[in-house]
Short mmCIF file of C-alpha atoms in Angstrom, two decimals:
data_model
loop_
_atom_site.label_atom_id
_atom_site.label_comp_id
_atom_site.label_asym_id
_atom_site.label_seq_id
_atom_site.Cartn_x
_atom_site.Cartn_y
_atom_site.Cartn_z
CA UNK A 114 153.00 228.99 123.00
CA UNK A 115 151.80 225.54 123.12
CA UNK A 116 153.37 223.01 124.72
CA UNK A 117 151.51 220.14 122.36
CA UNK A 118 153.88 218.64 119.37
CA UNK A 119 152.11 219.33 116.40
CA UNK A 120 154.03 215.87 115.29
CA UNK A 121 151.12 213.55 115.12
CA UNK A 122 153.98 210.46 115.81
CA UNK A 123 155.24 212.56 118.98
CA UNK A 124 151.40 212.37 120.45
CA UNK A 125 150.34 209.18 122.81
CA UNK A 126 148.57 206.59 120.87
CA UNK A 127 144.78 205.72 121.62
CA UNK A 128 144.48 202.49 122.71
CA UNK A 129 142.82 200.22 120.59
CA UNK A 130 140.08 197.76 120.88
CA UNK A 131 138.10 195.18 118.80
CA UNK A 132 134.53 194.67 120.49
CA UNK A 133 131.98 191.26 120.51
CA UNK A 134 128.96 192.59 120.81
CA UNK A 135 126.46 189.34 121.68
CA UNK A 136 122.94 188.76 120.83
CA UNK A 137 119.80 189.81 123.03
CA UNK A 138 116.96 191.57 121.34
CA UNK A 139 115.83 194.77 123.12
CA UNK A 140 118.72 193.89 126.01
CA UNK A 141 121.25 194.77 123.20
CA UNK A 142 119.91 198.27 123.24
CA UNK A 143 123.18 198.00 126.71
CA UNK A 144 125.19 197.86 123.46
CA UNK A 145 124.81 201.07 122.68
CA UNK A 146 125.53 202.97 126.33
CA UNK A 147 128.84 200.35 126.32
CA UNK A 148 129.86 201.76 123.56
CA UNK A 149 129.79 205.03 124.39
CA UNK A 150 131.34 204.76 127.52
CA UNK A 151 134.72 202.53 125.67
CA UNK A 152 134.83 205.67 123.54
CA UNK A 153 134.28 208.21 126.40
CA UNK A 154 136.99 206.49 128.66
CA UNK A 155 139.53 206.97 125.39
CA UNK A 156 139.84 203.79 123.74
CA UNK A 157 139.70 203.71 119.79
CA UNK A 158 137.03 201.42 117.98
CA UNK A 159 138.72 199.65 115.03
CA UNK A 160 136.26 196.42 114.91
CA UNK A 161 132.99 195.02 115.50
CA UNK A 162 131.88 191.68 115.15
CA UNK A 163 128.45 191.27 116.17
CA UNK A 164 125.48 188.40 116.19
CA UNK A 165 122.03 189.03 116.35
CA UNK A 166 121.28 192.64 117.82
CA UNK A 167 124.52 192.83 118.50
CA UNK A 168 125.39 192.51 114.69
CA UNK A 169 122.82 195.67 114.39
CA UNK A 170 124.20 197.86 117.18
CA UNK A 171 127.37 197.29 115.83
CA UNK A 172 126.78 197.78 112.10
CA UNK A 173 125.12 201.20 112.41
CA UNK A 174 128.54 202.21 114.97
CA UNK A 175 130.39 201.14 112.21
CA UNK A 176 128.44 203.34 109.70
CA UNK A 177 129.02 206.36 112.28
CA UNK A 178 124.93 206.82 112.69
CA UNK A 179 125.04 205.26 116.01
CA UNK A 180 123.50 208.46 117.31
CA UNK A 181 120.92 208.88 114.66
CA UNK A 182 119.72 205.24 115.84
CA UNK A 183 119.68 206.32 119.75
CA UNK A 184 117.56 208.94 119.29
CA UNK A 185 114.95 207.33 117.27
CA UNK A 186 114.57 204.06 119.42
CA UNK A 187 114.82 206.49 122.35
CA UNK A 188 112.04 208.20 120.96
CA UNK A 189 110.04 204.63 120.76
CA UNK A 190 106.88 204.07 122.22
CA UNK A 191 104.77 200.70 122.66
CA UNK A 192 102.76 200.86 120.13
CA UNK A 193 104.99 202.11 118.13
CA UNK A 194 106.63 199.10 117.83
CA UNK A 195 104.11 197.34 116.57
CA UNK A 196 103.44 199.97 113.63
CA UNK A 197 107.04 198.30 112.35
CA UNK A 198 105.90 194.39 112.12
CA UNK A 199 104.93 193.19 108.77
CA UNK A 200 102.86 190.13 109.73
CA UNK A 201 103.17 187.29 107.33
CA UNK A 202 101.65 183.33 107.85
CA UNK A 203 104.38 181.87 105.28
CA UNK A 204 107.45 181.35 104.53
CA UNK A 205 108.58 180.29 107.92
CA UNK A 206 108.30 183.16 110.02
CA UNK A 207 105.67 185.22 111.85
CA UNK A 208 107.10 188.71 110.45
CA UNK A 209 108.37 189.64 106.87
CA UNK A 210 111.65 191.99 108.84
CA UNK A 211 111.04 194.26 105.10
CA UNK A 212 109.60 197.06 107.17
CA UNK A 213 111.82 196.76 109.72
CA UNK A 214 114.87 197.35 107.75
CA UNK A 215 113.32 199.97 105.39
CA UNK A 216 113.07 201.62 108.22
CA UNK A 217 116.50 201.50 109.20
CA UNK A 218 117.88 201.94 105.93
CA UNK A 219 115.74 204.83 105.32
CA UNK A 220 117.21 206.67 108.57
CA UNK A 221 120.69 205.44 108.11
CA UNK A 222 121.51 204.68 104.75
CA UNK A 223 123.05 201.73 103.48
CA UNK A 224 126.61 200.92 102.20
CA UNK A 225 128.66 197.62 101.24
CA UNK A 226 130.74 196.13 104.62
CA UNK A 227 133.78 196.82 102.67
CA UNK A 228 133.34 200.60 102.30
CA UNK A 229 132.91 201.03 106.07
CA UNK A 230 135.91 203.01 108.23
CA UNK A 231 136.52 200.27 110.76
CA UNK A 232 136.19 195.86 110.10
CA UNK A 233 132.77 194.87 110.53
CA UNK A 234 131.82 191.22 111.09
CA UNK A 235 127.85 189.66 111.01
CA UNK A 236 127.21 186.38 112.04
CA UNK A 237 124.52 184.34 111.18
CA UNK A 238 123.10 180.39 110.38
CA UNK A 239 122.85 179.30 107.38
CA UNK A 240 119.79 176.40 108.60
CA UNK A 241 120.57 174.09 105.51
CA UNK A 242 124.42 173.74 106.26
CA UNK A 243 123.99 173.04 110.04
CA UNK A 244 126.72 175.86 110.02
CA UNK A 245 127.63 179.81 111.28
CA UNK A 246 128.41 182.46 108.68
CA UNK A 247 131.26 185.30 109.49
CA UNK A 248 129.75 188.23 106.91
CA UNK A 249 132.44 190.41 106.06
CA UNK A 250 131.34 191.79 102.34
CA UNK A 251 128.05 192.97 100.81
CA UNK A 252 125.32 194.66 101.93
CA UNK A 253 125.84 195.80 105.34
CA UNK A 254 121.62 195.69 106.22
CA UNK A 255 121.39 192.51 103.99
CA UNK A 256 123.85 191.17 106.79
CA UNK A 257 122.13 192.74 109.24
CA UNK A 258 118.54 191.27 108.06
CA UNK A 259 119.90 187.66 108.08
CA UNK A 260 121.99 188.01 111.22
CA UNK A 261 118.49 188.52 113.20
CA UNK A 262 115.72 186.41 111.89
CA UNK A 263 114.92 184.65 114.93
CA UNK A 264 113.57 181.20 114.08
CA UNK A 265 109.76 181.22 113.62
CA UNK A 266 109.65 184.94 114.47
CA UNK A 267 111.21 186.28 111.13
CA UNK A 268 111.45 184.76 107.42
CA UNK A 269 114.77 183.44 107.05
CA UNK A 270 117.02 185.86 104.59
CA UNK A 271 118.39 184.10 101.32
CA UNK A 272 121.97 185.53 100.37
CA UNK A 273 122.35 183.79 97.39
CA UNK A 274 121.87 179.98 98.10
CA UNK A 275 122.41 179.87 101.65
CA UNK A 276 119.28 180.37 103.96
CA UNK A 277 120.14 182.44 107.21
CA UNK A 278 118.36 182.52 110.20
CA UNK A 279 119.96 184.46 113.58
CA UNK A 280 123.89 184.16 114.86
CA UNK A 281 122.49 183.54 118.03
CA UNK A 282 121.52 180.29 117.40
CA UNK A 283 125.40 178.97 117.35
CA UNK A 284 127.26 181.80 118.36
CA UNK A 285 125.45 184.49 120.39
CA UNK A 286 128.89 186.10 121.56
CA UNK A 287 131.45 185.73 118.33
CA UNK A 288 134.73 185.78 120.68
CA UNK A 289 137.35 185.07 118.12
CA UNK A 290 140.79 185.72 117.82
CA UNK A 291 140.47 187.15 114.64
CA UNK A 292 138.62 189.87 115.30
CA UNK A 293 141.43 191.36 117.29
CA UNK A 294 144.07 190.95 115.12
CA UNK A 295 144.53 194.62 114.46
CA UNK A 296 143.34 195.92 118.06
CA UNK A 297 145.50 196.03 121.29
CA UNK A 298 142.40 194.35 123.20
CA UNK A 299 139.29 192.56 122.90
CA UNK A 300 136.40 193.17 124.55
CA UNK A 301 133.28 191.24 124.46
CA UNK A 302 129.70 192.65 125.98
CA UNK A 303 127.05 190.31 126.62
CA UNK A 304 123.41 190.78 127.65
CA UNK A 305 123.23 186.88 128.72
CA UNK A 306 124.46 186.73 132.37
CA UNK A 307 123.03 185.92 135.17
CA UNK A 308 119.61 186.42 135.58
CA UNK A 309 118.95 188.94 138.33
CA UNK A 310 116.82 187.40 141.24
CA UNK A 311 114.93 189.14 144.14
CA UNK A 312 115.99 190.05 147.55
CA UNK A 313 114.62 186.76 149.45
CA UNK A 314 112.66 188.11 152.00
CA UNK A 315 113.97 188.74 155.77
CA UNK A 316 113.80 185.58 157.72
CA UNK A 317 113.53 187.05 161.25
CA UNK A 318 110.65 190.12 160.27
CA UNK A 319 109.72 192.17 163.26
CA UNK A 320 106.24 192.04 164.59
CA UNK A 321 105.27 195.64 162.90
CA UNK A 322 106.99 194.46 159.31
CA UNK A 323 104.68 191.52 159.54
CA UNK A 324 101.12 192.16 157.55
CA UNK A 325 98.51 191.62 160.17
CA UNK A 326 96.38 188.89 158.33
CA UNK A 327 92.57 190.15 156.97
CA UNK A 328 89.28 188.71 156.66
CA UNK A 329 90.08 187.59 153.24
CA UNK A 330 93.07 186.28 154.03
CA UNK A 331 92.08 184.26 156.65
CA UNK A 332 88.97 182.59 154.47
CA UNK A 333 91.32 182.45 151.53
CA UNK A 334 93.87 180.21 153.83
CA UNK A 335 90.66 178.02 155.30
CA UNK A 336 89.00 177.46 151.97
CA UNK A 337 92.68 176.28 150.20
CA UNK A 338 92.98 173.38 152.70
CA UNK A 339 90.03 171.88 150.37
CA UNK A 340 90.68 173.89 147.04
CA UNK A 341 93.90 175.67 146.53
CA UNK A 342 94.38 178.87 145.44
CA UNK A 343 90.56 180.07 145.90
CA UNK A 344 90.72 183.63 146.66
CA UNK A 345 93.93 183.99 145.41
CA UNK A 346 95.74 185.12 142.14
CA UNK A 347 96.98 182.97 140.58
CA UNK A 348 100.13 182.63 138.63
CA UNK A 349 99.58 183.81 134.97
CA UNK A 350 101.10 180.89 132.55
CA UNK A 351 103.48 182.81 129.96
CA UNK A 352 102.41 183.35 126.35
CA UNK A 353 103.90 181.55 123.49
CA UNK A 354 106.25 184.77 122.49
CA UNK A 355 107.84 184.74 126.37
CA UNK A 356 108.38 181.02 126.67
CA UNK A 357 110.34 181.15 123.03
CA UNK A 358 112.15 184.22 124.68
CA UNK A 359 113.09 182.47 127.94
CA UNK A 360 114.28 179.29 126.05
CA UNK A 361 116.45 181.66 123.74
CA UNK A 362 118.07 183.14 126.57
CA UNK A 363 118.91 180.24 128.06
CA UNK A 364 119.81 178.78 125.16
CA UNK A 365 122.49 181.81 124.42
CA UNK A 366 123.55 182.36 127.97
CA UNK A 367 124.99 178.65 127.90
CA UNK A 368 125.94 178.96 124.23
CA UNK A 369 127.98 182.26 125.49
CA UNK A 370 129.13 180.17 128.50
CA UNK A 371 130.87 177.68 125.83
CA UNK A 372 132.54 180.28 123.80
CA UNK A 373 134.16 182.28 126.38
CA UNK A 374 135.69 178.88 128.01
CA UNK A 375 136.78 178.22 124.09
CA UNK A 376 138.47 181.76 124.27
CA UNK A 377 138.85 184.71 126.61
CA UNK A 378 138.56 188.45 125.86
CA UNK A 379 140.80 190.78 127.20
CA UNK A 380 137.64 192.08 129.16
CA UNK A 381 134.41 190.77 129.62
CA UNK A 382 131.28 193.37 130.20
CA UNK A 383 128.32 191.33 131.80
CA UNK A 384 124.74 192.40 131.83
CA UNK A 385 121.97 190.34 133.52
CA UNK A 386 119.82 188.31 131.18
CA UNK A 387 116.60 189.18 132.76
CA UNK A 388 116.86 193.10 132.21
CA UNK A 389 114.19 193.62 129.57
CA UNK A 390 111.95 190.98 127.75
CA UNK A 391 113.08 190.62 123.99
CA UNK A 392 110.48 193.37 122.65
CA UNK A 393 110.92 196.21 125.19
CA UNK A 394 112.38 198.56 122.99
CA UNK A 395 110.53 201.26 124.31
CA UNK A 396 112.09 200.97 127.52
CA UNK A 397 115.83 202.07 125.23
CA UNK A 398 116.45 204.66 127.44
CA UNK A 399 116.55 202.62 130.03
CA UNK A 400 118.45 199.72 128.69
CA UNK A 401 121.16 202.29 127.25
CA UNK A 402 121.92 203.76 130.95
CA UNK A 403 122.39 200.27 132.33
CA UNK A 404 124.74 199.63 129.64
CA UNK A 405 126.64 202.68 130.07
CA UNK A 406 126.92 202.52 133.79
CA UNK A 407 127.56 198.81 133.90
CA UNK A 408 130.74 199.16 131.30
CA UNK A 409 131.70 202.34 133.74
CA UNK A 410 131.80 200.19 136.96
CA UNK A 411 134.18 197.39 134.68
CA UNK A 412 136.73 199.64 133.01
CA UNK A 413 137.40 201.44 136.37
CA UNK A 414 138.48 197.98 137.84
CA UNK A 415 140.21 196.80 135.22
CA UNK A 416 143.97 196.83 134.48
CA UNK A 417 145.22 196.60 130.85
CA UNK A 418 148.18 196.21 132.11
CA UNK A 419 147.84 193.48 134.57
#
């Protein structure tokens, strides 16, 4: 006999959540291991609002493909990447994003925001109206499209009149209090903390973990008293594509800074900002690990209750 009421009102209610999933490129590929931990650990998903890659991850978990998408990015190699960029000179941005979301749509399908099982939310800019954008109704990849055309990388999206570039550029992390209106917490993830830095190296080395110094050293040192560098390698500048990157992270991390001082989640999940470069998608597997075990290490120190 089982012991289990069969009275679904007798059974112990799932805690709910709402999550804010922030912006971050191929870093918001964490999204989709935090996810899948919040569910594995028993809590019930009944929002998403999401900006930028975040507004992606979270649209296709709203959809219930979030699997589907895993494996195929999973499955992502470098060049393959590159096989998905419609290149474009006008318009105002280097890539078209059409083949991008075909793509997408063609694995996933496509539905209206309103016909999804839990409250989706997609924020973008619209450029003209200096303003941010909470989409909540139409297309759900249409949303999607405008929520990540990073300025100068993709054409702005047009829904009717208003022009839309990416959330990120006002609100990388939508914390909101109306997001978790109908969820017992909120929980916001965010691939924009602090940047990991190396180990500084020991200050008092041992005489065997110190390199004996070589020929070339030793002309490379004499020579640089006169011209500096000679014999060595020098630093290589960064390209136009990781400068843009680095100034968008920063830009987000303190944007992100702002908003959680504005509100606080219930729970805050933390990534470091330097874990992947913005077009490392091939590196998901990775990405989605991090995510997973990072989320792990929070929820087992955290205290609803408290």
């Amino acid at each position: 006999m089982s012991l289990e009421s069969d009275d679904p009102a007798a059974r112990p209610r799932r805690r709910t959540v709402a999550l804010a999933l922030g912006a971050g490129a191929a870093k918001g590929l964490a999204h989709i291991g935090a996810i899948e931990e919040i569910e594995r650990q028993g809590f019930e998903i009944v929002a998403v609002a999401g900006s930028s890659m975040g507004a992606l991850i979270g649209g296709v978990y709203a959809m219930g493909k979030l699997d589907v998408y895993r494996d195929w990015v999973c499955s992502l190699a470098k060049l393959d990447m590159l096989k998905l960029v419609d290149w474009t000179f006008s318009g105002g941005g280097l890539i078209k994003g059409e083949r991008i979301i075909g793509t997408l749509r063609a694995m996933v399908g496509d539905t209206d925001i309103e016909e999804l099982p839990i409250a989706y939310t997609a924020v973008a800019t619209d450029i003209d109206r200096e303003r941010e954008i909470w989409l909540t109704r139409g297309s759900l990849f249409d949303a999607i499209r405008a929520s990540i055309a990073i300025p100068t990388l993709f054409r702005p999206y047009m829904i009717g009149s208003h022009r839309l570039v990416d959330g990120a550029l006002l609100n990388p992390l939508p914390v909101t209090p109306l997001i978790r209106e109908s969820a017992d917490y909120l929980i916001a993830i965010s691939v924009d903390g602090t940047a990991d830095r190396p180990a500084a190296p020991a200050q008092n080395a041992s005489a065997d973990e110190i390199e004996p110094p070589t020929p070339r050293t030793r002309i490379g040192e004499w020579f640089g008293r006169f011209r500096p560098g000679i014999l060595e390698k020098q630093p290589q500048e960064p390209g136009a594509l990781a400068l843009l990157t680095q100034a968008m992270d920063l830009m987000q991390a303190n944007l992100a800074r702002l908003r959680l001082a504005a509100y606080q989640p219930d729970l805050l999940i933390e990534l470091p900002r330097n874990i992947a470069l913005s077009y490392e998608f091939y590196r998901a597997q990775e990405l989605i690990e991090l995510g997973r075990l990072r989320t792990r290490e929070v929820l087992e120190n955290w205290d609803p209750m408290g």
